Tab-separated table of C-alpha atoms in Angstrom:
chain	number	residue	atom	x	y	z
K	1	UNK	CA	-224.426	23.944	-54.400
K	2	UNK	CA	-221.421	26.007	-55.826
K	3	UNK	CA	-218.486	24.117	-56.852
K	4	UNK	CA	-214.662	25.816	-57.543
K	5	UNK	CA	-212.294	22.974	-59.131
K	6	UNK	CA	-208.935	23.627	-59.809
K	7	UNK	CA	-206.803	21.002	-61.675
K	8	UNK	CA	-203.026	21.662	-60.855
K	9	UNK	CA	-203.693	25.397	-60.256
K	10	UNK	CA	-206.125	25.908	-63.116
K	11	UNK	CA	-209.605	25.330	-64.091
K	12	UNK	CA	-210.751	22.264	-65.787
K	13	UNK	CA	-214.295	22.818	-66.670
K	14	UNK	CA	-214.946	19.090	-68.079
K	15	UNK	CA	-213.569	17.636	-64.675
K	16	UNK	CA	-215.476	20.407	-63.085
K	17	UNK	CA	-218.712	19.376	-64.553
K	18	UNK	CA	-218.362	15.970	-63.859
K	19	UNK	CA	-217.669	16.390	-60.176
K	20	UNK	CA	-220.710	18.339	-60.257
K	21	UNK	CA	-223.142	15.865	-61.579
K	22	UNK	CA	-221.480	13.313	-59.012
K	23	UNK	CA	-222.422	15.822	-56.447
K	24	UNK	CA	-225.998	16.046	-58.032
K	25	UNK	CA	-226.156	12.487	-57.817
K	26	UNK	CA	-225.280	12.166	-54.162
K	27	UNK	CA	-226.913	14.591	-52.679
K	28	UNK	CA	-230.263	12.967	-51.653
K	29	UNK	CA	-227.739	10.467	-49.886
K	30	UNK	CA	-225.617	14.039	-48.115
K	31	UNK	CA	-228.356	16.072	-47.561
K	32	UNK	CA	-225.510	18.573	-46.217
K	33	UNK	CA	-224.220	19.571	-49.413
K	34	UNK	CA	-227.306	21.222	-51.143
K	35	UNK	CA	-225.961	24.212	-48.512
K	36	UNK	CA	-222.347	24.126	-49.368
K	37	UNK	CA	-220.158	25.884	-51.104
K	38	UNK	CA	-217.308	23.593	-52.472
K	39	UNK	CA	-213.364	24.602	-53.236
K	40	UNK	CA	-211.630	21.485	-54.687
K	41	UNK	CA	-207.615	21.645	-55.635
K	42	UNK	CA	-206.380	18.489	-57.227
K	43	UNK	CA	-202.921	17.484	-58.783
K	44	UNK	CA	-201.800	14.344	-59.886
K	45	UNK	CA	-198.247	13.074	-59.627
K	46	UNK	CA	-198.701	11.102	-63.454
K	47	UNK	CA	-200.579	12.150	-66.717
K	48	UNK	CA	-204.038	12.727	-65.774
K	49	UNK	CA	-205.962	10.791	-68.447
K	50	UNK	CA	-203.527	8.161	-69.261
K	51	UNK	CA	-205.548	5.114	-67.907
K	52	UNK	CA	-203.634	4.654	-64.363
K	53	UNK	CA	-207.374	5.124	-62.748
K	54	UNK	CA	-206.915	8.919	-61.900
K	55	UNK	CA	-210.880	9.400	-61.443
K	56	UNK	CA	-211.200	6.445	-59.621
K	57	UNK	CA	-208.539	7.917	-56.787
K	58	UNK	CA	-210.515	11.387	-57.761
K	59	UNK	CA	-213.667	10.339	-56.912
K	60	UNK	CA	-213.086	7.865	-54.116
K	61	UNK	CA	-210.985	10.480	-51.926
K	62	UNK	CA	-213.925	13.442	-52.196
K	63	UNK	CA	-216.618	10.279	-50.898
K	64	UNK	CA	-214.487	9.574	-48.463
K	65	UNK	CA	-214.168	13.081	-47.147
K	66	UNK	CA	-218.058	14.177	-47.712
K	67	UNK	CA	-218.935	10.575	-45.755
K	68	UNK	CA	-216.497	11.837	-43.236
K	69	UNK	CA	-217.631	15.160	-43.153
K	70	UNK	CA	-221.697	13.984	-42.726
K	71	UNK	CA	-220.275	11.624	-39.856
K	72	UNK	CA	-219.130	14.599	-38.451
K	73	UNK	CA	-222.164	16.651	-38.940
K	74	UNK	CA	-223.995	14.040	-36.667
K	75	UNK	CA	-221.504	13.380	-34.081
K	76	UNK	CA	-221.290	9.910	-35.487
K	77	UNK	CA	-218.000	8.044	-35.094
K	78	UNK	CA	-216.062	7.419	-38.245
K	79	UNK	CA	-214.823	4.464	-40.224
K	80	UNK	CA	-217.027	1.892	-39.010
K	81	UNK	CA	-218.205	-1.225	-41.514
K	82	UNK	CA	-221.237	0.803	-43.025
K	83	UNK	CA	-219.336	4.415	-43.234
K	84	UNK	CA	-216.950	2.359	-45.466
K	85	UNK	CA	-219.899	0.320	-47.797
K	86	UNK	CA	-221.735	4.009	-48.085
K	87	UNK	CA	-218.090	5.585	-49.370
K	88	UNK	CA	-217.757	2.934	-51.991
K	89	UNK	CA	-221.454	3.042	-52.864
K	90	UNK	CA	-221.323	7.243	-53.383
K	91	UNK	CA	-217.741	7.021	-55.354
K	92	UNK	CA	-219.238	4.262	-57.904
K	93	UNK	CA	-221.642	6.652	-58.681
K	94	UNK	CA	-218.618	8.745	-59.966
K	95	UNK	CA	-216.510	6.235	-61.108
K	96	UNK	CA	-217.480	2.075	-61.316
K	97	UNK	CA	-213.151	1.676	-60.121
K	98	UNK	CA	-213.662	4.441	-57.384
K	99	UNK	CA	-215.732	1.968	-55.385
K	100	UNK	CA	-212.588	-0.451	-55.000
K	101	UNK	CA	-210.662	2.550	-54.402
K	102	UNK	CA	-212.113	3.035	-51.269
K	103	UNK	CA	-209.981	0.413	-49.443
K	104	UNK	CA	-206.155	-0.060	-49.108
K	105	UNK	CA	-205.444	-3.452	-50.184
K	106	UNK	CA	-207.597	-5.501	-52.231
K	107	UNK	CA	-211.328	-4.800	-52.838
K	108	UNK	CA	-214.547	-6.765	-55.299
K	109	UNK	CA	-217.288	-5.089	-56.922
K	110	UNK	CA	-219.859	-7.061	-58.483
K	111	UNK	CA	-222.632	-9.357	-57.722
K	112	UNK	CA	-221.121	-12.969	-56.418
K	113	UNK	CA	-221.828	-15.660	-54.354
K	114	UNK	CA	-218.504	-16.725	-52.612
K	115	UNK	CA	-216.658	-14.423	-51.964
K	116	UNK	CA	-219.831	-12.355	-51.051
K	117	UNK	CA	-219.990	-9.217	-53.694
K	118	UNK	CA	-222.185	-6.272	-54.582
K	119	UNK	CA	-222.913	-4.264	-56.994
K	120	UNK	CA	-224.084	-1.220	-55.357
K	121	UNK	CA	-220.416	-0.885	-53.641
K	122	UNK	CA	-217.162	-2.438	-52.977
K	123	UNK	CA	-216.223	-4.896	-50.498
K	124	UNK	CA	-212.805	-5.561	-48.617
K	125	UNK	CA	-211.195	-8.929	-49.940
K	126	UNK	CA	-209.439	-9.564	-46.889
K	127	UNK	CA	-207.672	-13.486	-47.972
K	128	UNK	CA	-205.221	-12.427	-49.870
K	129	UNK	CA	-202.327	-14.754	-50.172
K	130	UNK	CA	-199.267	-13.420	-48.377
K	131	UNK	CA	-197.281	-12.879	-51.541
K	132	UNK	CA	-199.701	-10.496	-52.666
K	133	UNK	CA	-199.517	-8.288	-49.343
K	134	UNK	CA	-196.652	-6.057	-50.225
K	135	UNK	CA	-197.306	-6.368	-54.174
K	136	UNK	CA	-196.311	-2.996	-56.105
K	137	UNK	CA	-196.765	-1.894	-59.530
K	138	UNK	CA	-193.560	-0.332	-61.634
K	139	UNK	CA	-195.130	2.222	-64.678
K	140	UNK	CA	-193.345	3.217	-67.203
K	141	UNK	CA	-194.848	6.053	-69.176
K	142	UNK	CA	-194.226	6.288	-72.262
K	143	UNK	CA	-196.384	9.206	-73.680
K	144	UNK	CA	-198.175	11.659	-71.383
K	145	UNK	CA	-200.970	11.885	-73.732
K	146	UNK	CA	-204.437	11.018	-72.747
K	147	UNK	CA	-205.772	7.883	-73.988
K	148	UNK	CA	-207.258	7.509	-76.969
K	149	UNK	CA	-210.430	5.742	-75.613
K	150	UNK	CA	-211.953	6.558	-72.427
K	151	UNK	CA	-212.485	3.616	-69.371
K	152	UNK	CA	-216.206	4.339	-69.438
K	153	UNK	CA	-216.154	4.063	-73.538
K	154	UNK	CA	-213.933	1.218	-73.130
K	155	UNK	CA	-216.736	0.005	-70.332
K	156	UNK	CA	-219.273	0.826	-72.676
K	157	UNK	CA	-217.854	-1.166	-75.681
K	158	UNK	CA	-216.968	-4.825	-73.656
K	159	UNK	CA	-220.759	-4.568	-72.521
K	160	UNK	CA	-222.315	-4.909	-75.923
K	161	UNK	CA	-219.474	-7.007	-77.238
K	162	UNK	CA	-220.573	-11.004	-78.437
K	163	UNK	CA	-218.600	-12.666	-76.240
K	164	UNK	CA	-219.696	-10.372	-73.204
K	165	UNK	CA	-221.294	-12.482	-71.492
K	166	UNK	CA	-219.118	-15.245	-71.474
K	167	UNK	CA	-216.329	-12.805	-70.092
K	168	UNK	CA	-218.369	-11.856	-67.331
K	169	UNK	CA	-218.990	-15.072	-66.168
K	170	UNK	CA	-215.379	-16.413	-66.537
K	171	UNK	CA	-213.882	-13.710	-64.239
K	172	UNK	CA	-216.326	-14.776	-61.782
K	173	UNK	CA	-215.346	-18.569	-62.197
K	174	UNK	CA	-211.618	-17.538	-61.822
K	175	UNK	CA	-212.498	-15.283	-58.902
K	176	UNK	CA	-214.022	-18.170	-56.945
């Protein structure tokens, strides 16, 4: 598969090559791309880099279109239950945050009991207390530079922290 990426008009090779080992990755799952040729224009409308989850958005729009674009491929109808839980399976394998990106409000990804979570791919969280349903974030940015460490580094680092474990499970205590 050929891939053209164009970052706000001009090539990004290291965002290039990442798309393209997501596309690697995903293939066996889109059988439809090994014959495709792909032009991708992206722009951002804040710092790309500066931690407000620009890969995640990245990476969870192009599953949603290539899941869109195999539905189409087999005459299947769109934006059922599983074309949603494939979307959010294929953008985690570009980004772990893409897989919540997948859905508008409020998603969970990670193994646990109640509410029911997975973590091959996000699920809806659908009881969202009413003062959270038009909830917006103000940014302020301060410096357009990239950050210093990357999310997957930063990733990286909490899982081989001490107190790791003990993190872990008290988001999922607080979540229930």
């Amino acid at each position: 598969m050929k891939v053209s990426f164009l970052f706000e008009g001009e090539k990004n090779p290291a965002f290039q090559q990442r798309i393209e080992k997501f596309l690697d990755a995903i293939t066996d799952h889109l059988p439809f791309l090994s014959g495709f040729q792909l032009k991708i224009e992206s722009s951002n409308s804040f710092p790309h880099s500066s931690g407000i989850a620009s890969s995640a958005s990245a990476m969870s729009a192009l599953a949603l279109n290539l899941v869109e674009q195999d539905y189409q491929l087999q005459n299947k109808k769109p934006f059922d239950d599983y074309f949603y839980r494939l979307a959010s399976h294929l953008a985690r394998l570009g980004s772990g945050s893409a897989s919540r990106s997948i859905y508008a409000k409020a998603a969970l990804w990670g193994k646990h009991d109640e509410p029911k979570g997975s973590n091959e791919h996000a699920v809806p969280y659908r009881d969202l207390h009413h003062n959270f349903l038009d909830y917006q974030d103000s940014i302020l940015i301060v410096d357009k530079g990239r950050k210093s460490v990357s999310s997957s580094a930063g990733h990286e680092l909490m899982n081989k922290h001490p107190y790791a474990e003990q993190r872990f499970l008290r988001a999922r205590t607080n979540l229930t």
